[in-house]
Coordinates of C-alpha atoms and ligand atoms in Angstrom, one line a residue:
X204 CA 102.8 100.6 79.8
X205 CA 103.5 97.1 80.9
X206 CA 101.9 94.1 79.2
X207 CA 100.6 92.7 82.5
X208 CA 99.0 94.7 85.2
X209 CA 97.8 94.0 88.7
X210 CA 94.4 92.5 89.1
X211 CA 91.7 95.1 89.8
X212 CA 91.0 95.2 93.5
X213 CA 94.5 94.2 94.4
X214 CA 97.5 96.4 94.9
X215 CA 101.3 96.3 95.2
X216 CA 103.0 97.6 98.3
X217 CA 106.3 99.2 97.4
X218 CA 109.3 100.5 99.4
X219 CA 108.0 104.0 98.8
X220 CA 104.5 105.4 99.3
X221 CA 102.6 106.0 96.0
X222 CA 99.2 107.2 94.8
X223 CA 97.1 105.5 92.2
X224 CA 93.4 106.0 91.3
X225 CA 92.9 108.5 94.1
X226 CA 94.2 106.2 96.8
X227 CA 97.5 106.4 98.7
X228 CA 99.3 103.1 99.0
X229 CA 101.7 103.4 102.0
X230 CA 105.3 102.1 102.0
X231 CA 106.1 98.6 103.2
X232 CA 107.9 100.4 106.0
X233 CA 104.6 102.0 107.1
X234 CA 102.8 98.7 106.9
X235 CA 105.5 96.9 108.8
X236 CA 105.5 99.5 111.6
X237 CA 101.7 99.4 111.8
X238 CA 101.6 95.6 111.9
X239 CA 104.3 95.7 114.5
X240 CA 102.3 98.1 116.6
X241 CA 99.2 95.8 116.5
X242 CA 101.3 92.7 117.3
X243 CA 102.9 94.3 120.3
X244 CA 99.6 95.7 121.6
X245 CA 97.9 92.3 121.2
X246 CA 100.7 90.5 123.0
X247 CA 100.5 93.1 125.8
X248 CA 96.7 92.2 126.1
X249 CA 97.6 88.5 126.4
X250 CA 96.8 87.4 122.9
X251 CA 99.1 85.0 121.1
X252 CA 99.7 84.9 117.3
X253 CA 98.2 82.3 115.1
X254 CA 99.0 81.9 111.4
X255 CA 96.8 79.7 109.3
X256 CA 97.0 78.8 105.5
X257 CA 95.5 81.1 102.9
X258 CA 94.0 78.1 101.2
X259 CA 91.2 76.4 103.1
X260 CA 88.6 73.8 102.2
X261 CA 85.6 75.5 100.5
X262 CA 83.3 73.4 102.6
X263 CA 84.7 74.9 105.9
X264 CA 83.9 78.4 104.8
X265 CA 80.5 77.5 103.3
X266 CA 79.4 75.7 106.4
X267 CA 81.1 78.1 108.8
X268 CA 79.8 81.4 107.4
X269 CA 76.5 80.0 106.0
X270 CA 75.5 79.3 102.4
X271 CA 73.1 82.3 102.3
X272 CA 75.7 84.9 103.2
X273 CA 77.0 87.3 100.6
X274 CA 80.5 86.1 101.2
X275 CA 79.7 82.5 100.4
X276 CA 77.1 82.9 97.8
X277 CA 78.9 85.4 95.6
X278 CA 82.3 86.5 96.9
X279 CA 84.4 83.4 97.2
X280 CA 87.5 82.9 95.1
X281 CA 87.1 79.1 94.9
X282 CA 88.4 76.5 92.6
X283 CA 88.6 72.8 92.3
X284 CA 91.7 70.7 91.7
X285 CA 92.0 66.9 91.5
X286 CA 88.7 66.5 93.3
X287 CA 89.5 68.9 96.2
X288 CA 87.7 72.2 96.5
X289 CA 89.8 75.1 97.7
X290 CA 88.9 78.7 98.7
X291 CA 91.2 81.7 99.2
X292 CA 90.1 82.5 102.7
X293 CA 87.6 85.4 102.8
X294 CA 88.1 85.8 106.6
X295 CA 89.9 84.1 109.4
X296 CA 87.3 83.2 112.1
X297 CA 86.3 79.9 110.5
X298 CA 90.0 79.0 109.6
X299 CA 91.1 79.8 113.2
X300 CA 88.3 77.7 114.6
X301 CA 89.2 74.9 112.2
X302 CA 92.7 75.0 113.5
X303 CA 91.7 75.1 117.2
X304 CA 89.3 72.2 116.7
X305 CA 91.9 70.2 114.6
X306 CA 94.8 70.9 117.0
X307 CA 92.6 70.6 120.1
X308 CA 93.8 73.9 121.4
X309 CA 90.5 74.2 123.3
X310 CA 91.7 71.5 125.6
X311 CA 94.3 73.8 126.9
X312 CA 91.8 76.1 128.5
X313 CA 90.8 79.6 127.4
X314 CA 92.7 80.6 124.3
X315 CA 93.4 84.2 123.2
X316 CA 94.6 84.3 119.6
X317 CA 95.3 87.1 117.2
X318 CA 96.1 87.1 113.5
X319 CA 97.2 89.5 110.8
X320 CA 97.1 88.5 107.1
X321 CA 95.5 88.8 103.7
X322 CA 91.9 87.8 102.9
X323 CA 90.1 87.5 99.5
X324 CA 86.6 88.5 98.5
X325 CA 85.3 89.0 95.0
X326 CA 83.6 92.3 95.8
X327 CA 83.1 95.3 93.5
X328 CA 86.3 97.2 94.2
X329 CA 86.1 100.8 95.4
X330 CA 87.9 103.0 97.9
X331 CA 88.4 101.0 101.1
X332 CA 87.1 97.8 99.4
X333 CA 89.4 95.4 97.7
X334 CA 89.5 91.9 96.4
X335 CA 92.7 91.2 98.3
X336 CA 92.7 93.1 101.6
X337 CA 94.3 92.6 105.0
X338 CA 92.7 91.9 108.3
X339 CA 93.9 91.7 111.9
X340 CA 91.7 90.4 114.6
X341 CA 91.4 88.2 117.6
X342 CA 89.5 85.1 118.7
X343 CA 88.9 84.5 122.4
X344 CA 87.9 80.8 122.7
X345 CA 86.6 78.7 125.6
X346 CA 84.8 81.3 127.6
X347 CA 81.0 81.8 127.6
X348 CA 81.3 84.8 130.0
X349 CA 80.4 88.3 129.2
X350 CA 83.8 89.5 130.5
X351 CA 85.3 87.8 127.4
X352 CA 83.1 89.9 125.1
X353 CA 84.2 93.1 126.9
X354 CA 87.9 92.0 126.8
X355 CA 87.7 91.6 123.0
X356 CA 85.8 94.9 122.4
X357 CA 88.1 96.9 124.6
X358 CA 91.2 95.5 122.9
X359 CA 89.7 96.4 119.5
X360 CA 89.1 100.0 120.6
X361 CA 92.6 100.2 122.2
X362 CA 94.2 99.5 118.8
X363 CA 92.5 102.6 117.3
X364 CA 92.9 104.8 120.5
X365 CA 96.6 104.0 120.7
X366 CA 97.0 105.3 117.2
X367 CA 95.2 108.5 117.9
X368 CA 91.8 107.5 116.3
X369 CA 89.3 108.5 118.9
X370 CA 86.3 109.7 116.8
X371 CA 84.9 106.2 116.3
X372 CA 81.4 104.9 117.0
X373 CA 80.9 101.6 118.7
X374 CA 77.5 100.0 117.8
X375 CA 76.2 97.1 119.8
X376 CA 73.3 94.7 119.5
X377 CA 72.1 91.5 121.1
X378 CA 71.4 88.8 118.5
X379 CA 70.2 86.3 121.1
X380 CA 70.7 82.5 120.8
X381 CA 70.1 80.2 117.9
X382 CA 66.5 79.4 119.0
X383 CA 65.6 83.1 119.4
X384 CA 67.1 83.8 116.0
X385 CA 65.1 81.0 114.3
X386 CA 61.9 82.2 115.9
X387 CA 62.6 85.8 114.9
X388 CA 63.5 84.7 111.3
X389 CA 60.0 83.1 111.0
X390 CA 58.3 86.2 112.5
X391 CA 60.1 88.5 110.0
X392 CA 59.1 86.3 107.1
X393 CA 55.5 86.3 108.2
X394 CA 55.6 90.1 108.6
X395 CA 57.2 90.9 105.3
X396 CA 55.4 88.2 103.2
X397 CA 52.4 90.5 102.4
X398 CA 54.8 93.4 101.7
X399 CA 57.1 91.4 99.5
X400 CA 56.4 93.4 96.3
X401 CA 57.4 96.6 98.1
X402 CA 60.9 95.2 98.8
X403 CA 63.9 95.7 96.7
X404 CA 65.2 92.7 94.7
X405 CA 68.0 92.2 97.2
X406 CA 65.7 92.3 100.2
X407 CA 63.2 90.0 98.5
X408 CA 66.0 87.4 98.0
X409 CA 67.0 87.9 101.6
X410 CA 63.5 87.3 102.8
X411 CA 63.7 83.8 101.4
X412 CA 67.3 83.0 102.4
X413 CA 68.5 85.2 105.2
X414 CA 65.6 87.5 106.5
X415 CA 67.7 89.0 109.3
X416 CA 69.9 90.7 106.7
X417 CA 66.8 92.9 105.7
X418 CA 67.5 94.8 108.9
X419 CA 70.8 96.0 107.2
X420 CA 68.8 97.9 104.5
X421 CA 69.6 101.6 103.9
X422 CA 66.5 102.2 101.7
X423 CA 64.2 104.7 103.4
X424 CA 60.9 102.9 102.5
X425 CA 62.3 99.6 103.7
X426 CA 63.4 101.3 106.9
X427 CA 59.9 102.6 107.3
X428 CA 58.5 99.1 106.9
X429 CA 60.9 97.9 109.5
X430 CA 59.4 100.3 112.0
X431 CA 56.3 98.1 112.2
X432 CA 58.2 94.8 112.1
X433 CA 58.6 92.5 115.1
X434 CA 61.7 93.4 117.1
X435 CA 64.5 90.9 117.7
X436 CA 64.7 92.1 121.4
X437 CA 61.2 90.6 122.0
X438 CA 62.5 87.1 121.1
X439 CA 65.6 87.1 123.3
X440 CA 65.8 84.7 126.3
X441 CA 66.4 86.1 129.8
X442 CA 69.8 84.4 129.9
X443 CA 71.0 86.1 126.7
X444 CA 69.6 89.4 127.9
X445 CA 71.4 89.1 131.1
X446 CA 74.7 88.3 129.2
X447 CA 74.2 91.4 127.1
X448 CA 73.5 93.6 130.1
X449 CA 76.7 92.4 131.7
X450 CA 78.8 93.2 128.6
X451 CA 77.4 96.7 128.5
X452 CA 78.1 97.1 132.2
X453 CA 81.8 96.1 131.7
X454 CA 82.0 98.7 128.9
X455 CA 80.5 101.4 131.0
X456 CA 82.8 100.5 133.9
X457 CA 85.7 100.9 131.4
X458 CA 84.4 104.3 130.4
X459 CA 83.7 103.1 126.9
X460 CA 80.8 104.8 125.1
X461 CA 78.6 102.8 122.7
X462 CA 75.3 103.1 121.0
X463 CA 72.8 100.3 120.8
X464 CA 71.6 99.5 117.3
X465 CA 68.7 97.0 117.0
X466 CA 69.3 96.7 113.3
X467 CA 72.9 95.6 113.6
X468 CA 73.0 92.0 112.4
X469 CA 76.4 91.5 110.8
X470 CA 76.9 89.8 107.5
X471 CA 77.8 86.3 108.6
X472 CA 75.6 83.6 110.0
X473 CA 77.7 82.4 112.9
X474 CA 77.1 85.2 115.4
X475 CA 74.9 84.9 118.5
X476 CA 74.4 87.1 121.5
X477 CA 76.8 90.1 121.3
X478 CA 77.3 91.7 117.9
X479 CA 79.3 94.9 117.4
X480 CA 80.7 97.1 114.8
X481 CA 83.2 100.0 114.9
X482 CA 82.6 102.9 112.5
X483 CA 84.6 105.9 111.5
X484 CA 83.2 109.1 110.0
X485 CA 86.5 109.4 108.0
X486 CA 85.9 106.3 105.8
X487 CA 83.1 107.5 103.5
X488 CA 80.8 104.8 102.1
X489 CA 82.8 101.9 103.5
X490 CA 82.5 103.1 107.1
X491 CA 83.2 99.9 109.0
X492 CA 86.6 99.8 110.6
X493 CA 86.0 96.5 112.4
X494 CA 83.3 94.2 113.4
X495 CA 82.7 91.1 115.5
X496 CA 80.7 89.3 118.0
X497 CA 80.1 86.0 119.8
X498 CA 79.9 82.8 117.8
X499 CA 79.3 80.0 120.3
X500 CA 77.8 77.7 117.6
X501 CA 80.6 77.9 115.0
X502 CA 82.7 75.0 116.4
X503 CA 79.8 72.6 116.4
X504 CA 78.8 73.8 113.0
X505 CA 82.1 72.8 111.6
X506 CA 82.1 69.4 113.3
X507 CA 83.7 69.9 116.7
X508 CA 82.5 67.1 119.1
X509 CA 82.2 69.6 122.0
X510 CA 80.9 73.2 121.7
X511 CA 83.5 75.9 122.1
X512 CA 82.1 79.3 123.2
X513 CA 84.0 82.1 121.4
X514 CA 84.0 85.8 120.7
X515 CA 86.2 87.8 118.4
X516 CA 86.5 90.7 115.9
X517 CA 88.1 91.3 112.5
X518 CA 89.4 94.7 111.3
X519 CA 90.5 95.9 107.9
X520 CA 94.0 97.3 107.7
X521 CA 93.4 99.4 104.6
X522 CA 90.6 101.1 106.4
X523 CA 92.8 101.7 109.4
X524 CA 95.3 103.4 107.0
X525 CA 92.5 105.7 105.7
X526 CA 91.4 106.6 109.2
X527 CA 95.1 107.4 110.1
X528 CA 95.5 109.6 106.9
X529 CA 92.5 111.6 108.0
X530 CA 94.2 112.2 111.3
X531 CA 97.4 113.4 109.6
X532 CA 99.3 110.4 111.2
X533 CA 103.0 110.5 110.8
X534 CA 103.6 107.2 109.0
X535 CA 106.9 105.3 109.4
X536 CA 109.3 106.2 106.6
X537 CA 111.5 103.7 104.7
X538 CA 114.6 103.0 106.7
X539 CA 117.7 105.1 105.8
X540 CA 121.2 103.7 106.1
X541 CA 123.6 104.7 108.9
X542 CA 126.5 104.6 106.6
X543 CA 127.3 104.8 102.8
X544 CA 130.7 103.3 101.9
X545 CA 132.3 104.5 98.7
X546 CA 135.4 103.0 97.1
X547 CA 136.9 105.4 94.5
X548 CA 138.8 102.9 92.4
X549 CA 138.6 99.2 91.8
X550 CA 141.1 98.3 94.5
X551 CA 139.4 100.6 97.0
X552 CA 136.1 99.2 96.0
X553 CA 137.3 95.8 97.2
X554 CA 138.4 97.3 100.6
X555 CA 135.1 99.2 100.8
X556 CA 133.2 96.0 100.1
X557 CA 135.0 94.2 103.0
X558 CA 134.4 97.2 105.4
X559 CA 130.7 97.2 104.4
X560 CA 130.3 93.5 105.4
X561 CA 132.2 94.1 108.6
X562 CA 130.0 97.1 109.6
X563 CA 126.9 95.2 108.8
X564 CA 127.9 92.3 111.0
X565 CA 128.2 94.9 113.8
X566 CA 124.5 95.8 113.2
X567 CA 124.9 99.0 111.2
X568 CA 122.7 99.6 108.2
X569 CA 125.3 100.0 105.4
X570 CA 124.9 100.6 101.7
X571 CA 127.4 100.9 98.9
X572 CA 127.1 101.6 95.1
X573 CA 126.5 98.4 93.1
X574 CA 126.9 99.9 89.7
X575 CA 129.8 101.7 88.1
X576 CA 129.2 105.5 87.9
X577 CA 131.0 108.8 87.9
X578 CA 132.3 110.2 91.2
X579 CA 129.7 112.9 91.0
X580 CA 126.8 110.4 90.5
X581 CA 128.0 108.1 93.3
X582 CA 128.2 111.1 95.6
X583 CA 124.7 112.1 94.6
X584 CA 123.4 108.6 95.3
X585 CA 125.2 108.6 98.7
X586 CA 123.5 111.9 99.6
X587 CA 120.0 110.9 98.4
X588 CA 120.3 107.5 100.3
X589 CA 119.7 109.6 103.5
X590 CA 122.8 108.0 105.1
X591 CA 124.2 109.8 108.2
X592 CA 127.8 109.0 107.3
X593 CA 129.8 108.7 104.1
X594 CA 132.9 106.6 104.3
X595 CA 135.3 107.4 101.5
X596 CA 138.2 105.2 100.5
X597 CA 140.6 106.1 97.7
X598 CA 144.2 105.2 97.1
X599 CA 145.7 107.3 100.0
X600 CA 143.1 105.9 102.4
X601 CA 143.9 102.4 101.3
X602 CA 147.6 102.9 101.8
X603 CA 147.3 104.6 105.2
X604 CA 144.5 102.3 106.4
X605 CA 142.5 105.4 107.3
X606 CA 139.1 106.3 105.8
X607 CA 137.7 109.8 105.3
X608 CA 134.4 109.9 107.2
X609 CA 132.0 112.6 106.4
X610 CA 128.9 113.5 108.4
X611 CA 126.6 114.3 105.5
X612 CA 124.2 116.7 107.3
X613 CA 126.9 118.5 109.3
X614 CA 129.3 118.5 106.5
X615 CA 132.2 117.6 108.9
X616 CA 135.0 115.4 107.7
X617 CA 137.3 113.3 109.9
X618 CA 140.1 110.9 109.1
X619 CA 139.5 107.6 111.0
X620 CA 141.7 104.5 111.0
X621 CA 139.9 101.4 109.7
X622 CA 140.3 99.6 113.0
X623 CA 138.6 102.6 114.8
X624 CA 135.9 103.0 112.3
X625 CA 133.2 101.0 114.0
X626 CA 133.7 102.7 117.3
X627 CA 133.8 106.1 115.7
X628 CA 130.5 105.5 113.8
X629 CA 128.6 104.2 116.7
X630 CA 129.9 106.7 119.3
X631 CA 129.4 109.8 117.2
X632 CA 125.9 108.8 115.9
Ligands
AMP254 P1 83.6 91.5 108.0 O1 84.1 90.2 108.4 O2 83.0 91.6 106.7 O3 82.9 92.3 109.0 O4 85.0 92.4 107.8 C1 85.7 92.9 108.9 C2 86.4 94.1 108.5 O5 87.3 93.8 107.4 C3 85.5 95.2 108.0 O6 85.0 96.0 109.1 C4 86.4 96.0 107.1 O7 87.2 96.9 107.8 C5 87.3 94.9 106.5 N1 86.9 94.5 105.2 C6 85.9 93.6 104.9 N2 85.8 93.4 103.6 C7 86.8 94.2 103.0 C8 87.2 94.5 101.7 N3 86.6 93.9 100.6 N4 88.2 95.4 101.5 C9 88.8 96.0 102.5 N5 88.4 95.8 103.8 C10 87.4 94.9 104.0

């Protein structure tokens, strides 16, 4: 037992997949392959990568996401140092928007950005919910048009579809514009005020600070109360309704099924008009694979001098792994060497070391023993490395400048002159 252990809600990613506490943590090779898949797909859809700092000003996140949201009110890892307040980013939409506004990317026309990276939230850890987790997502900036919403949603779905995850459910709602939401907030407060004592403590708090979030409730008696509550759809302007209809029509044209959920509000304040969430039945309690929507007000909220219409989504990579496991996905395995080079005595070891570097410069993946051991143990290590070839150099090989080359699986051995080694290894692969 080591003195220090990882912080609860965080995890190590190791060269090999391991299990801990009922969860499988896949190898760094599997993570790299998955990230690479997402990157390539995003680029094919015309998104460009953005990387922003993990540290952001606390004020940016508080203003951007809204002070009454769970993330800001209780889940931020925030600290102060020499008068500056920092937060470990809990998401990337506000940071990306900060960067776009600061670097004036919006002046270059419509921007399609994607990101992959860690986020931090002080949530109660459980399967699929961590304190350090990883998100990928996109932000499409500079277009108020419904086609932009559809573009983002369809890319999101393609990530899952391209990996064989088809049994997802896309939920959609129209949140209307800021004025509709304000009017609806008032109407909800008026409706719930006489029922306040029937509400759970959480919902009672939300009634004060963020009444729309009451729609999120899973409690049956609150759901029943909601039946009689005013409906958000009654408050939505014709323009916002028209926008939503067009988004749905693009999705239908693309053959993309969806269900409309009038109770879908999303946890963060900045959304307007289109809101969506993607669920998987394979995730258990934490069923959300990804979520997003339009956030036309965010840029102004964080101080941009001109509004920047925007739409995007964020997805959890840990949950993508869980969904892939449920499908029996063949995850990428740690890379195995092409060649294992073994020098049998100290002088041969020096020759083997030189050959190793030479073969590596020629792009082969080459390993050699780095610790003295018996011949038997070195052979064992060579075999368990998974290498295709074993190159053996002893006294005779050194003197004749010819290596013994063994194909470990086929158990065939050939004598190959040093200067023909590279050609032999690459041509007989
Ligand atoms: P959100 O911005 O909260 O909608 O998060 C977007 C996506 O990130 C969710 O749909 C999840 O897949 C993932 N996610 C959010 N919070 C966590 C967390 N604490 N642990 C793991 N994944 C998370």
